[in-house]
CSV table of C-alpha atoms in Angstrom, one decimal:
chain,number,residue,atom,x,y,z
A,1,MET,CA,-0.1,0.0,0.4
A,2,LEU,CA,1.3,3.9,-0.9
A,3,VAL,CA,0.4,6.6,0.5
A,4,GLN,CA,0.8,9.6,-2.0
A,5,LYS,CA,1.9,13.2,-1.1
A,6,GLY,CA,1.9,14.5,-4.3
A,7,ASP,CA,4.2,12.4,-6.2
A,8,ALA,CA,6.1,11.2,-3.2
A,9,MET,CA,5.3,8.0,-1.1
A,10,ILE,CA,5.3,6.5,2.7
A,11,ARG,CA,7.5,4.1,2.7
A,12,VAL,CA,8.8,2.2,7.1
A,13,TRP,CA,11.4,-0.2,7.5
A,14,GLY,CA,10.5,-2.5,10.3
A,15,ARG,CA,9.7,-6.2,11.0
A,16,THR,CA,5.6,-6.1,12.3
A,17,ASP,CA,6.5,-7.4,16.0
A,18,SER,CA,8.6,-4.5,16.5
A,19,SER,CA,6.8,-3.0,19.0
A,20,ASN,CA,8.9,0.9,18.2
A,21,VAL,CA,7.5,-0.4,14.4
A,22,GLN,CA,4.1,-0.6,15.7
A,23,ALA,CA,3.3,2.4,17.2
A,24,VAL,CA,4.7,3.8,13.5
A,25,MET,CA,2.4,1.6,11.8
A,26,TRP,CA,-0.7,2.4,14.6
A,27,CYS,CA,-0.1,6.1,14.4
A,28,LEU,CA,0.5,6.6,10.3
A,29,ALA,CA,-3.0,3.8,10.2
A,30,GLU,CA,-5.1,6.2,13.1
A,31,LEU,CA,-4.2,9.1,10.5
A,32,GLY,CA,-5.4,8.2,7.7
A,33,LEU,CA,-2.2,7.3,5.7
A,34,GLU,CA,-1.0,4.4,3.7
A,35,VAL,CA,2.4,2.9,4.0
A,36,GLU,CA,5.6,0.8,1.6
A,37,ARG,CA,6.6,-1.2,4.5
A,38,ILE,CA,9.8,-3.1,4.5
A,39,ASP,CA,11.3,-6.2,6.9
A,40,ALA,CA,13.7,-5.5,8.4
A,41,GLY,CA,15.6,-6.8,11.6
A,42,HIS,CA,15.4,-9.3,14.2
A,43,ARG,CA,15.3,-12.6,11.5
A,44,PHE,CA,15.0,-10.8,8.3
A,45,GLY,CA,18.3,-8.7,8.9
A,46,VAL,CA,18.8,-5.9,6.2
A,47,VAL,CA,20.0,-3.3,8.5
A,48,ASP,CA,23.6,-4.3,9.1
A,49,THR,CA,23.7,-4.3,5.2
A,50,ALA,CA,25.9,-1.0,4.0
A,51,GLU,CA,22.4,0.4,2.2
A,52,TYR,CA,20.5,0.6,5.2
A,53,ARG,CA,22.9,1.4,7.3
A,54,ALA,CA,23.3,5.3,5.2
A,55,MET,CA,19.6,5.4,6.1
A,56,ASN,CA,19.9,4.7,9.6
A,57,PRO,CA,23.4,4.1,10.9
A,58,ASN,CA,22.6,3.0,14.5
A,59,GLY,CA,20.9,-0.1,12.0
A,60,THR,CA,18.1,0.1,14.3
A,61,VAL,CA,13.9,-0.1,13.8
A,62,PRO,CA,11.6,1.7,12.7
A,63,THR,CA,13.4,3.7,9.9
A,64,LEU,CA,11.0,6.5,7.8
A,65,MET,CA,11.8,7.9,4.1
A,66,ASP,CA,8.8,10.5,3.2
A,67,GLY,CA,8.6,11.0,-0.9
A,68,ASP,CA,12.0,13.0,-1.1
A,69,GLY,CA,13.2,13.5,2.5
A,70,PRO,CA,15.4,12.7,4.3
A,71,PRO,CA,15.3,9.4,6.1
A,72,LEU,CA,14.1,9.3,9.8
A,73,TRP,CA,15.0,7.1,12.2
A,74,GLU,CA,14.3,7.1,16.1
A,75,SER,CA,10.8,6.0,16.3
A,76,GLY,CA,9.7,9.9,19.0
A,77,ALA,CA,11.3,11.9,15.9
A,78,ILE,CA,9.4,10.2,13.8
A,79,LEU,CA,5.8,9.9,15.6
A,80,ARG,CA,6.3,13.7,16.1
A,81,TYR,CA,7.0,14.0,12.2
A,82,LEU,CA,4.1,12.5,11.5
A,83,ALA,CA,2.2,14.0,13.8
A,84,GLY,CA,3.1,17.8,12.5
A,85,ALA,CA,2.5,16.4,8.6
A,86,TYR,CA,-0.4,14.9,9.0
A,87,GLY,CA,-2.3,15.3,12.1
A,88,PRO,CA,-5.3,17.6,12.4
A,89,GLU,CA,-5.6,19.4,15.8
A,90,THR,CA,-7.6,17.0,18.1
A,91,PHE,CA,-4.5,14.8,17.9
A,92,TRP,CA,-1.1,17.2,17.9
A,93,PRO,CA,-2.2,20.7,18.8
A,94,ALA,CA,-1.4,23.6,16.9
A,95,ASP,CA,-1.4,26.2,20.2
A,96,PRO,CA,1.8,25.2,21.6
A,97,PHE,CA,0.5,25.1,25.3
A,98,ALA,CA,-1.8,22.5,24.4
A,99,ARG,CA,0.8,20.5,22.4
A,100,ALA,CA,3.4,20.6,24.9
A,101,ASP,CA,0.0,19.2,27.1
A,102,VAL,CA,0.1,15.8,24.7
A,103,ASP,CA,4.1,16.0,24.6
A,104,ARG,CA,5.1,15.4,28.1
A,105,TRP,CA,2.9,12.6,28.4
A,106,ALA,CA,4.1,10.8,25.3
A,107,GLU,CA,7.2,12.1,26.8
A,108,TRP,CA,5.7,10.4,30.4
A,109,ALA,CA,4.8,7.0,29.0
A,110,LYS,CA,7.9,6.5,26.8
A,111,ILE,CA,10.4,6.9,29.6
A,112,ASN,CA,8.2,5.8,32.3
A,113,VAL,CA,6.0,3.1,31.0
A,114,ALA,CA,7.5,1.8,27.2
A,115,MET,CA,11.2,2.0,28.3
A,116,LYS,CA,10.2,-0.1,31.7
A,117,PHE,CA,8.1,-2.3,30.8
A,118,THR,CA,10.3,-3.7,27.4
A,119,ALA,CA,13.9,-4.8,28.3
A,120,PRO,CA,12.9,-4.8,32.1
A,121,VAL,CA,9.6,-6.3,31.8
A,122,PHE,CA,9.0,-8.3,28.4
A,123,TRP,CA,12.5,-9.2,27.2
A,124,ARG,CA,13.1,-10.9,30.6
A,125,VAL,CA,10.0,-12.6,30.6
A,126,VAL,CA,9.6,-13.7,26.7
A,127,ARG,CA,12.7,-12.9,25.0
A,128,THR,CA,15.1,-14.7,28.3
A,129,ALA,CA,15.2,-18.5,27.8
A,130,PRO,CA,12.8,-20.3,31.2
A,131,SER,CA,15.8,-22.2,32.4
A,132,ARG,CA,17.9,-18.5,32.2
A,133,GLN,CA,14.9,-16.5,33.7
A,134,ASP,CA,15.2,-14.5,37.0
A,135,PRO,CA,11.7,-14.6,38.8
A,136,THR,CA,13.0,-11.5,41.7
A,137,ALA,CA,14.1,-9.4,38.7
A,138,ILE,CA,10.8,-9.8,36.5
A,139,ALA,CA,9.2,-8.8,39.6
A,140,ALA,CA,11.1,-6.0,40.4
A,141,ALA,CA,10.8,-4.7,37.7
A,142,LEU,CA,6.7,-6.0,37.6
A,143,ASP,CA,6.0,-3.4,41.2
A,144,ALA,CA,8.4,-0.6,39.1
A,145,LEU,CA,6.2,-0.4,36.1
A,146,SER,CA,3.2,-0.4,38.3
A,147,VAL,CA,3.8,2.4,40.5
A,148,ASN,CA,3.9,4.6,37.2
A,149,LEU,CA,0.9,2.5,35.1
A,150,GLN,CA,-0.9,4.6,38.6
A,151,ILE,CA,-0.2,7.3,37.5
A,152,ALA,CA,-2.2,6.6,34.2
A,153,GLU,CA,-5.1,5.1,36.5
A,154,SER,CA,-5.6,8.0,38.1
A,155,ARG,CA,-4.9,10.1,34.8
A,156,LEU,CA,-7.7,7.5,32.9
A,157,ALA,CA,-10.2,7.4,35.6
A,158,GLU,CA,-11.2,11.9,34.6
A,159,HIS,CA,-10.1,11.3,31.1
A,160,PRO,CA,-10.9,8.4,28.1
A,161,PHE,CA,-7.9,9.1,26.9
A,162,LEU,CA,-4.5,10.4,28.2
A,163,VAL,CA,-4.7,14.3,27.1
A,164,GLY,CA,-9.0,14.1,27.0
A,165,GLU,CA,-11.5,13.2,25.3
A,166,ALA,CA,-9.8,12.5,21.8
A,167,LEU,CA,-6.5,10.2,20.7
A,168,THR,CA,-3.6,11.7,20.8
A,169,LEU,CA,0.3,11.4,20.1
A,170,ALA,CA,0.6,10.7,23.9
A,171,ASP,CA,-1.6,7.2,23.1
A,172,ILE,CA,0.3,6.4,20.6
A,173,GLN,CA,3.4,6.1,23.0
A,174,PHE,CA,1.8,4.8,25.9
A,175,GLY,CA,-0.5,2.1,24.3
A,176,HIS,CA,1.4,0.7,22.4
A,177,CYS,CA,3.3,-1.4,24.6
A,178,LEU,CA,-0.5,-2.3,25.9
A,179,TYR,CA,-1.1,-5.4,23.8
A,180,ARG,CA,2.0,-6.9,25.6
A,181,TYR,CA,1.5,-6.0,28.6
A,182,PHE,CA,-2.2,-7.7,29.6
A,183,ASP,CA,-1.4,-10.5,26.8
A,184,MET,CA,1.8,-11.7,28.9
A,185,ASP,CA,1.5,-14.4,31.6
A,186,ILE,CA,2.9,-11.8,34.6
A,187,ALA,CA,1.1,-10.4,37.7
A,188,ARG,CA,-0.9,-6.9,36.8
A,189,PRO,CA,-2.6,-4.7,39.5
A,190,ASP,CA,-5.4,-4.0,39.3
A,191,LEU,CA,-6.7,-1.2,37.6
A,192,PRO,CA,-10.2,-0.6,36.1
A,193,HIS,CA,-9.7,3.0,35.0
A,194,LEU,CA,-6.6,1.1,32.8
A,195,ASN,CA,-8.8,-2.0,31.7
A,196,THR,CA,-11.0,0.0,30.4
A,197,TYR,CA,-8.9,2.0,28.1
A,198,TYR,CA,-6.9,-0.6,26.9
A,199,ALA,CA,-10.5,-2.3,26.0
A,200,ARG,CA,-10.9,1.1,24.0
A,201,LEU,CA,-7.5,1.3,21.8
A,202,ALA,CA,-8.7,-2.7,21.3
A,203,ASP,CA,-11.1,-1.7,20.0
A,204,ARG,CA,-9.6,1.3,17.3
A,205,PRO,CA,-9.5,-1.2,13.5
A,206,ALA,CA,-5.6,0.1,13.5
A,207,TYR,CA,-4.5,-0.7,17.1
A,208,ARG,CA,-5.9,-4.5,16.0
A,209,ALA,CA,-4.1,-4.4,12.6
A,210,HIS,CA,-0.9,-2.7,14.2
A,211,VAL,CA,-0.3,-3.4,18.0
A,212,MET,CA,-2.3,-6.3,18.8
A,213,VAL,CA,0.5,-9.0,16.8
A,214,SER,CA,1.6,-11.9,17.9
A,215,TYR,CA,5.2,-11.8,19.3
A,216,GLU,CA,5.6,-15.4,19.5
A,217,ALA,CA,8.3,-15.2,16.9
A,218,LEU,CA,10.2,-13.2,19.2
A,219,ARG,CA,10.4,-16.1,21.9
A,220,VAL,CA,13.6,-17.9,23.7
A,221,SER,CA,12.8,-20.9,25.1
A,222,ASP,CA,15.1,-23.3,26.8
């Protein structure tokens, strides 16, 4: 599927079961943009080729190109670009203070939720062989994550989304890791407003298509 910006085309390099790629693909779908996605990373390779490193010297995914623009990497920067280039007022406000409100929750979600879930929890449970897992470290990571999820719980008691009545960029940064959080066999505190919020996201076709994706190819077994 290709999106036209004049004669331009959006391309994304990255695999469907990368959480950062999922955030970008979900955002693109919510904004009504079509994209050509090229498998890259993990079992697909590509990221260590000279051609790819010329676009993204880190060898990470995702990388996005919009027409003749420069290649963009780092998912947070890509999401802000998409929001600024294509997002409606409700998603990424023009008013600097309103935009900063969305941005602060997006940053909070990335640093205090996504980063504290992906490596400390997901990698230790899914991407570590069971015989090498550390239950004490996993429990401690879940406790630390729960402190921040309680902040979201309080916020979501007042609003259907992180920044009010409509989905914004903040929800992309926050919500993209919740499928794995709720799907994994881990201990979770009782957070009813977070549960309702996740169900609200799961009702969105773009979320189901791009975030509720199997991660079994990433699982490490003994």
